[in-house]
Coordinates of C-alpha atoms in Angstrom, one line a residue:
M27 CA 100.1 -25.9 7.7
T28 CA 97.1 -26.3 10.1
M29 CA 94.9 -23.6 11.5
K30 CA 96.8 -23.9 14.9
S31 CA 100.3 -23.4 13.2
M32 CA 99.4 -20.1 11.5
D33 CA 101.7 -17.2 12.4
L34 CA 100.1 -13.7 12.9
K35 CA 100.4 -12.4 9.2
Y36 CA 98.6 -15.5 7.8
F37 CA 96.0 -15.4 10.7
T38 CA 95.1 -11.8 10.1
F39 CA 95.0 -12.5 6.3
F40 CA 92.7 -15.4 7.1
I41 CA 90.3 -13.3 9.2
Y42 CA 90.3 -10.5 6.8
M43 CA 89.6 -12.7 3.7
C44 CA 86.8 -14.6 5.7
L45 CA 85.0 -11.2 6.3
A46 CA 85.9 -9.7 2.9
I47 CA 84.3 -12.6 0.7
A48 CA 81.9 -14.2 3.2
P49 CA 78.4 -14.8 1.7
I50 CA 76.8 -12.4 4.2
S51 CA 74.6 -9.3 3.3
D52 CA 76.2 -6.1 4.4
N53 CA 75.1 -4.3 7.5
A54 CA 76.6 -1.6 9.8
L55 CA 78.2 -4.1 12.2
F56 CA 79.6 -6.3 9.5
D57 CA 81.1 -3.3 7.7
I58 CA 82.9 -2.2 10.9
L59 CA 84.3 -5.7 11.4
K60 CA 85.5 -5.8 7.7
I61 CA 87.2 -2.5 8.0
A62 CA 88.9 -3.4 11.3
S63 CA 90.1 -6.8 10.1
F64 CA 91.4 -5.1 6.9
G65 CA 93.3 -2.6 9.0
I66 CA 94.8 -5.1 11.4
Y67 CA 95.9 -7.3 8.4
V68 CA 97.6 -4.5 6.6
V69 CA 99.5 -3.3 9.8
A70 CA 100.4 -6.9 10.8
V71 CA 102.0 -7.5 7.4
T72 CA 103.6 -4.2 6.5
F73 CA 104.8 -3.0 10.0
P74 CA 107.3 -6.0 10.6
A75 CA 108.5 -5.5 6.9
M76 CA 109.2 -1.8 7.5
K77 CA 110.9 -2.5 10.8
K78 CA 113.3 -4.9 8.9
N79 CA 113.7 -2.5 5.9
K80 CA 112.2 -5.2 3.8
F81 CA 109.1 -3.2 2.5
K82 CA 109.3 -3.2 -1.3
I83 CA 106.9 -2.1 -4.0
T84 CA 106.8 -4.9 -6.5
G85 CA 105.9 -4.8 -10.2
L86 CA 102.5 -6.2 -9.2
A87 CA 101.8 -3.2 -7.0
Y88 CA 103.0 -0.8 -9.7
W89 CA 100.7 -2.5 -12.2
Y90 CA 97.6 -2.2 -10.1
I91 CA 98.4 1.3 -9.0
L92 CA 98.4 2.3 -12.7
F93 CA 95.2 0.6 -13.4
F94 CA 93.4 1.8 -10.2
L95 CA 94.5 5.5 -10.8
F96 CA 93.3 5.3 -14.4
A97 CA 90.0 3.7 -13.5
M98 CA 89.4 6.3 -10.8
S99 CA 90.5 9.2 -13.2
S100 CA 87.6 8.1 -15.5
Y101 CA 85.4 10.2 -13.2
F102 CA 86.6 13.2 -15.3
W103 CA 85.2 11.7 -18.6
A104 CA 82.4 9.5 -17.3
R105 CA 79.3 10.1 -19.5
Y106 CA 76.4 8.7 -17.6
N107 CA 77.2 8.9 -13.8
K108 CA 80.4 10.4 -12.4
T109 CA 80.0 9.3 -8.9
G110 CA 79.2 5.7 -10.1
V111 CA 82.9 5.4 -10.9
F112 CA 83.7 5.0 -7.2
F113 CA 80.9 2.5 -6.5
Y114 CA 83.4 -0.4 -6.2
S115 CA 86.3 1.6 -5.0
K116 CA 86.3 -0.1 -1.5
A117 CA 86.9 -3.5 -3.1
M118 CA 89.6 -2.0 -5.5
V119 CA 91.4 -0.4 -2.5
Q120 CA 91.6 -3.8 -0.8
I121 CA 92.8 -5.4 -4.0
L122 CA 95.4 -2.6 -4.1
A123 CA 96.5 -3.4 -0.6
N124 CA 96.9 -7.1 -1.3
T125 CA 99.2 -6.3 -4.1
F126 CA 101.5 -4.8 -1.5
C127 CA 100.8 -7.2 1.3
I128 CA 100.7 -10.7 -0.2
P129 CA 104.3 -10.4 -1.8
L130 CA 105.5 -9.3 1.8
M131 CA 104.1 -12.6 3.1
I132 CA 105.8 -14.8 0.6
E133 CA 109.6 -15.4 0.6
S134 CA 109.8 -19.0 -0.5
E135 CA 107.8 -21.7 -2.3
E136 CA 106.8 -23.1 1.1
D137 CA 105.1 -19.8 1.8
I138 CA 103.2 -20.2 -1.5
Y139 CA 101.7 -23.6 -0.2
K140 CA 100.9 -21.8 3.1
I141 CA 98.9 -19.0 1.7
V142 CA 97.1 -21.2 -0.8
K143 CA 96.1 -23.5 2.1
V144 CA 94.9 -20.4 4.1
T145 CA 92.8 -19.4 1.0
L146 CA 91.3 -22.9 1.1
Y147 CA 90.4 -22.5 4.8
V148 CA 88.7 -19.2 3.9
L149 CA 86.5 -21.1 1.4
I150 CA 85.7 -23.8 4.0
F151 CA 84.6 -21.0 6.3
N152 CA 82.2 -19.8 3.6
I153 CA 80.7 -23.2 3.6
I154 CA 80.1 -22.9 7.2
V155 CA 78.5 -19.5 6.7
L156 CA 76.2 -20.9 4.1
L157 CA 75.1 -23.7 6.6
I158 CA 74.3 -21.2 9.2
K159 CA 72.6 -18.7 6.8
V160 CA 70.6 -21.2 4.6
P161 CA 68.5 -23.7 6.3
I162 CA 69.2 -27.3 5.1
S163 CA 65.5 -27.7 4.2
Q164 CA 66.0 -25.0 1.5
W165 CA 69.0 -26.6 -0.1
G166 CA 68.1 -27.8 -3.5
T167 CA 64.7 -26.1 -3.6
E168 CA 66.2 -23.1 -5.4
R169 CA 69.6 -21.8 -6.4
L170 CA 71.6 -21.8 -3.1
G171 CA 71.8 -18.5 -1.4
K172 CA 69.0 -16.8 -3.3
S173 CA 66.6 -16.8 -0.4
A174 CA 69.2 -15.3 2.0
G175 CA 70.0 -12.5 -0.4
I176 CA 73.3 -14.1 -1.4
E177 CA 74.3 -14.0 -5.1
P178 CA 74.3 -17.7 -6.3
N179 CA 77.0 -17.2 -9.0
T180 CA 79.3 -15.7 -6.5
V181 CA 78.8 -18.8 -4.2
G182 CA 79.3 -21.1 -7.3
I183 CA 82.5 -19.5 -8.5
Q184 CA 84.0 -19.4 -5.0
M185 CA 83.1 -23.0 -4.5
A186 CA 84.6 -23.9 -7.9
Y187 CA 87.9 -22.4 -6.9
G188 CA 87.8 -24.3 -3.6
A189 CA 87.2 -27.6 -5.7
L190 CA 90.3 -27.0 -7.8
I191 CA 92.5 -26.1 -4.8
S192 CA 91.4 -29.2 -2.9
F193 CA 91.6 -31.4 -6.0
F194 CA 95.2 -30.3 -6.4
F195 CA 96.0 -31.2 -2.8
F196 CA 94.2 -34.6 -3.3
W197 CA 96.3 -35.3 -6.4
K198 CA 99.5 -34.4 -4.5
S199 CA 98.9 -36.1 -1.1
K200 CA 96.3 -38.7 -2.0
K201 CA 94.6 -38.0 1.4
K202 CA 90.9 -38.9 1.5
N203 CA 90.0 -35.7 3.5
N204 CA 91.1 -33.6 0.4
L205 CA 89.0 -35.8 -1.9
L206 CA 86.0 -35.5 0.4
L207 CA 86.5 -31.7 0.5
F208 CA 86.6 -31.6 -3.3
I209 CA 83.4 -33.5 -3.5
L210 CA 81.7 -31.1 -0.9
F211 CA 82.9 -28.0 -2.9
V212 CA 81.5 -29.5 -6.2
F213 CA 78.2 -30.4 -4.6
I214 CA 77.7 -26.9 -3.3
A215 CA 78.8 -25.4 -6.6
L216 CA 76.2 -27.5 -8.3
L217 CA 73.5 -26.4 -5.8
S218 CA 74.3 -22.8 -6.6
G219 CA 73.1 -23.4 -10.1
S220 CA 76.0 -21.5 -11.6
K221 CA 76.9 -22.6 -15.1
K222 CA 80.2 -20.8 -14.8
A223 CA 81.1 -22.8 -11.8
I224 CA 80.7 -26.0 -13.8
I225 CA 82.9 -24.6 -16.6
I226 CA 85.6 -23.6 -14.1
I227 CA 85.6 -27.0 -12.4
V228 CA 85.6 -29.2 -15.6
L229 CA 88.1 -26.9 -17.5
G230 CA 90.2 -26.5 -14.4
I231 CA 90.6 -30.2 -13.7
L232 CA 91.5 -30.9 -17.4
V233 CA 94.2 -28.1 -17.5
L234 CA 95.5 -29.1 -14.0
E235 CA 95.9 -32.7 -15.1
F236 CA 97.7 -31.7 -18.3
F237 CA 100.2 -29.5 -16.4
Y238 CA 100.6 -31.4 -13.3
T239 CA 101.2 -35.0 -14.5
N240 CA 104.4 -36.3 -15.8
H241 CA 103.1 -37.8 -19.0
K242 CA 106.1 -40.1 -19.5
N243 CA 104.4 -42.6 -17.2
I244 CA 101.9 -43.8 -19.7
K245 CA 100.1 -46.2 -17.2
Q246 CA 99.6 -43.5 -14.6
T247 CA 98.4 -41.0 -17.3
I248 CA 95.7 -43.4 -18.5
M249 CA 94.6 -44.2 -15.0
R250 CA 94.2 -40.6 -14.1
A251 CA 92.4 -39.7 -17.4
V252 CA 89.9 -42.6 -16.8
F253 CA 89.4 -41.5 -13.2
I254 CA 88.6 -37.9 -14.5
L255 CA 86.3 -39.1 -17.3
V256 CA 84.3 -41.4 -15.1
A257 CA 83.9 -38.5 -12.5
I258 CA 82.7 -36.1 -15.2
I259 CA 80.3 -38.6 -16.6
A260 CA 78.9 -39.6 -13.3
T261 CA 78.4 -35.9 -12.3
G262 CA 76.7 -35.3 -15.6
Y263 CA 74.4 -38.2 -15.1
L264 CA 73.5 -36.9 -11.6
I265 CA 72.8 -33.4 -12.8
F266 CA 70.2 -34.5 -15.4
N267 CA 68.8 -37.5 -13.5
N268 CA 68.6 -36.3 -9.9
A269 CA 65.4 -34.2 -9.4
T270 CA 67.2 -31.8 -7.0
L271 CA 70.2 -31.1 -9.2
Y272 CA 68.2 -31.0 -12.3
N273 CA 65.8 -28.3 -10.7
V274 CA 68.8 -26.0 -9.8
I275 CA 71.3 -26.6 -12.5
G276 CA 70.3 -29.3 -15.0
S277 CA 67.4 -27.4 -16.5
R278 CA 69.6 -24.3 -16.8
I279 CA 72.3 -26.1 -18.8
E280 CA 69.6 -27.7 -21.0
R281 CA 68.0 -24.3 -21.8
T282 CA 71.3 -22.8 -22.6
T283 CA 72.4 -25.7 -24.8
S284 CA 69.1 -25.6 -26.6
Y285 CA 69.3 -21.8 -27.1
I286 CA 72.8 -22.1 -28.6
L287 CA 72.0 -25.1 -30.8
S288 CA 68.8 -23.5 -32.1
K289 CA 70.6 -20.2 -32.7
G290 CA 68.3 -18.3 -30.4
D291 CA 65.1 -19.8 -31.5
T292 CA 64.3 -21.4 -28.1
F293 CA 63.8 -19.5 -24.9
D294 CA 66.7 -18.8 -22.5
N295 CA 66.4 -15.5 -20.9
S296 CA 69.8 -15.6 -19.1
T297 CA 71.8 -16.3 -22.3
R298 CA 69.7 -14.0 -24.4
E299 CA 70.1 -11.1 -21.9
R300 CA 73.9 -11.8 -21.7
A301 CA 74.1 -11.5 -25.5
Y302 CA 72.2 -8.2 -25.4
Y303 CA 74.4 -6.6 -22.8
I304 CA 77.5 -7.7 -24.8
S305 CA 76.0 -6.1 -28.0
E306 CA 75.4 -2.9 -26.1
A307 CA 78.9 -2.9 -24.6
K308 CA 80.3 -3.3 -28.1
F309 CA 78.2 -0.3 -29.2
L310 CA 79.7 1.8 -26.4
F311 CA 83.2 0.7 -27.3
K312 CA 82.8 1.4 -30.9
N313 CA 81.8 5.0 -30.1
H314 CA 84.3 5.5 -27.2
P315 CA 87.2 3.2 -28.1
L316 CA 90.1 4.9 -26.4
V317 CA 89.1 5.5 -22.8
G318 CA 85.4 4.4 -22.6
V319 CA 82.5 5.9 -20.9
G320 CA 83.8 5.7 -17.3
L321 CA 84.3 2.9 -14.8
N322 CA 81.1 1.1 -13.9
N323 CA 79.1 3.4 -16.4
F324 CA 77.8 0.6 -18.5
Q325 CA 75.0 -0.2 -16.1
Y326 CA 74.0 3.6 -15.9
Y327 CA 74.0 3.5 -19.7
I328 CA 71.6 0.6 -19.6
G329 CA 69.3 2.5 -17.3
S330 CA 69.4 5.5 -19.5
I331 CA 68.1 3.7 -22.5
G332 CA 65.2 2.4 -20.5
Y333 CA 66.0 -1.3 -20.3
S334 CA 64.1 -3.0 -17.5
H335 CA 67.1 -5.0 -16.0
V336 CA 69.8 -2.6 -15.2
A337 CA 73.1 -4.5 -14.7
Y338 CA 76.7 -4.7 -15.7
S339 CA 77.7 -6.4 -19.1
H340 CA 78.3 -9.9 -17.6
N341 CA 81.7 -10.0 -19.5
N342 CA 84.8 -8.5 -18.0
Y343 CA 86.5 -7.9 -21.3
W344 CA 83.5 -5.9 -22.7
E345 CA 83.0 -4.3 -19.5
M346 CA 86.5 -3.0 -19.5
L347 CA 86.4 -2.0 -23.2
S348 CA 83.1 -0.1 -22.9
C349 CA 84.0 1.6 -19.6
L350 CA 87.7 2.2 -19.8
G351 CA 88.4 1.6 -23.5
L352 CA 91.6 0.1 -24.9
V353 CA 93.8 2.0 -22.5
G354 CA 92.2 0.6 -19.4
T355 CA 91.8 -3.0 -20.9
I356 CA 95.4 -3.2 -21.9
L357 CA 96.5 -1.9 -18.5
L358 CA 94.4 -4.6 -16.6
Y359 CA 95.1 -7.5 -18.8
S360 CA 98.9 -6.8 -19.3
M361 CA 99.6 -8.6 -16.0
Y362 CA 97.3 -11.5 -16.9
F363 CA 99.1 -12.2 -20.3
W364 CA 102.5 -11.6 -18.9
L365 CA 102.0 -14.1 -16.1
L366 CA 100.5 -16.6 -18.6
Y367 CA 103.5 -16.3 -20.9
S368 CA 106.1 -16.5 -18.2
L369 CA 104.5 -19.6 -16.4
I370 CA 103.9 -21.4 -19.7
R371 CA 107.6 -20.7 -20.7
N372 CA 108.6 -22.4 -17.5
G373 CA 106.1 -25.3 -18.0
K374 CA 108.6 -28.0 -17.1
S375 CA 109.3 -26.4 -13.7
L376 CA 105.5 -26.7 -12.8
K377 CA 105.2 -30.5 -12.9
N378 CA 104.3 -32.1 -9.6
N379 CA 104.2 -28.8 -7.7
I380 CA 101.9 -26.0 -6.9
G381 CA 102.9 -24.0 -10.0
S382 CA 100.5 -26.3 -12.0
L383 CA 97.7 -25.2 -9.9
L384 CA 98.5 -21.5 -10.2
L385 CA 99.0 -21.6 -14.0
T386 CA 95.6 -23.5 -14.1
L387 CA 93.9 -20.7 -12.1
M388 CA 95.6 -18.0 -14.3
L389 CA 94.2 -19.7 -17.4
I390 CA 90.7 -20.1 -15.8
F391 CA 90.8 -16.3 -14.8
T392 CA 91.7 -15.3 -18.4
I393 CA 89.1 -17.6 -20.1
C394 CA 86.2 -17.1 -17.6
D395 CA 86.4 -13.3 -17.6
Y396 CA 84.5 -13.6 -20.8
L397 CA 81.6 -15.0 -18.7
H398 CA 81.5 -12.7 -15.7
I399 CA 82.7 -9.4 -14.1
S400 CA 85.9 -9.9 -12.1
Y401 CA 87.7 -6.4 -11.9
K402 CA 86.3 -5.9 -8.4
G403 CA 86.9 -9.6 -7.3
I404 CA 89.1 -9.6 -4.1
L405 CA 89.5 -13.3 -4.1
Q406 CA 90.5 -13.5 -7.8
F407 CA 93.1 -10.7 -7.4
A408 CA 94.4 -12.2 -4.2
L409 CA 95.1 -15.5 -6.1
I410 CA 96.6 -13.5 -9.0
S411 CA 98.9 -11.9 -6.5
I412 CA 99.9 -15.4 -5.3
V413 CA 100.6 -16.4 -8.9
Y414 CA 102.8 -13.3 -9.2
C415 CA 104.7 -14.3 -6.2
Y416 CA 105.3 -17.8 -7.5
N417 CA 106.5 -16.5 -10.8
R418 CA 108.9 -14.3 -8.9
Q419 CA 110.2 -17.4 -7.1
L420 CA 110.8 -19.2 -10.5
Y421 CA 112.7 -16.0 -11.8
K422 CA 114.9 -16.0 -8.6
K423 CA 115.6 -19.8 -9.1
G424 CA 116.6 -19.1 -12.7
E425 CA 118.9 -16.2 -11.6
D426 CA 120.5 -18.5 -8.9
I427 CA 121.1 -21.3 -11.5
N428 CA 122.7 -18.7 -13.9
E429 CA 124.9 -17.3 -11.1
S430 CA 126.1 -20.8 -10.2
S431 CA 127.0 -21.5 -13.9
K432 CA 129.1 -18.4 -14.0
E433 CA 131.0 -19.3 -10.9
I434 CA 131.7 -22.8 -12.3
N435 CA 132.9 -21.3 -15.6

């Protein structure tokens, strides 16, 4: 599907997502545009479904409704800042809407390909925004986006997802434009200085290769493995030998590695501070294990004890355990683990199709939630909604096969 061939529902989704996750600092006009695009998207998707009596509340929507209501209800037991519970409610309402809207947009596997391609177009749009917002002369002088007030880690993670999606389409089509797009996403991810982005790309490619390839063809498997290995080694060489890349990412990887190997004897403020936040989150969970101290209240706790850098815990698992306890954490991750179990169980059905990419993304989300906060991530939950829809398609195919078998018997 090209930009020209998008129908209305995909086009409104594209516009909404472009504005929802664009690397742009909020202002009054931009806020109005985001709200307007969100409203138009929801109406464009839900109204035709209601008109045709096809509007359904899926298990995905029920899941997120339960989590959302529980998270918002933590206002009543929040210990450090009650109104802070609602700080990310705008993003969470959008995630909730997507759990209704995205399943309404997907009726076949072809629709899965369409919406994944639209998501890729959204991430390409983000590259264009970065080119406009950050002068080329500043690229490589510091972590990309920092001077423009854009969070570099967010840029890096978005680019990493773009790299994985474009890599999948390159594997599938062998088209050079997908390979060039993959290289561009990787390059920008490196310039963001995000270590998480590097982990997502390397781990994602390895997992995607494992699930996508038919390993019965030994020659093809070896060739692909050599290609990936050479690409990883070449990228690593550039990171540590190119002055620009070393400045923004190589030195950060070096400090973190040294810190881990020396068991904390060397200096790496980023890793040390992350470990401190997690230790404090563990302390809160130990004292409030069932329902936590209230959504988003970890950072208010950090402020209350006088720590100089007030922030969230930098770890979604411990953020959830400390803020929403076992109940909230189980509610959130029940869908993650159910989707993983269901997709892995149908592993043979994923070969050579988009299911291998979606399973890879689901594994990446589950693993990398240990490295960042994701419960308010509109892009991540839009992709999880797509994973759910693909899994639903697999289930329907299984039902069709079973029904056919019964008729034959």
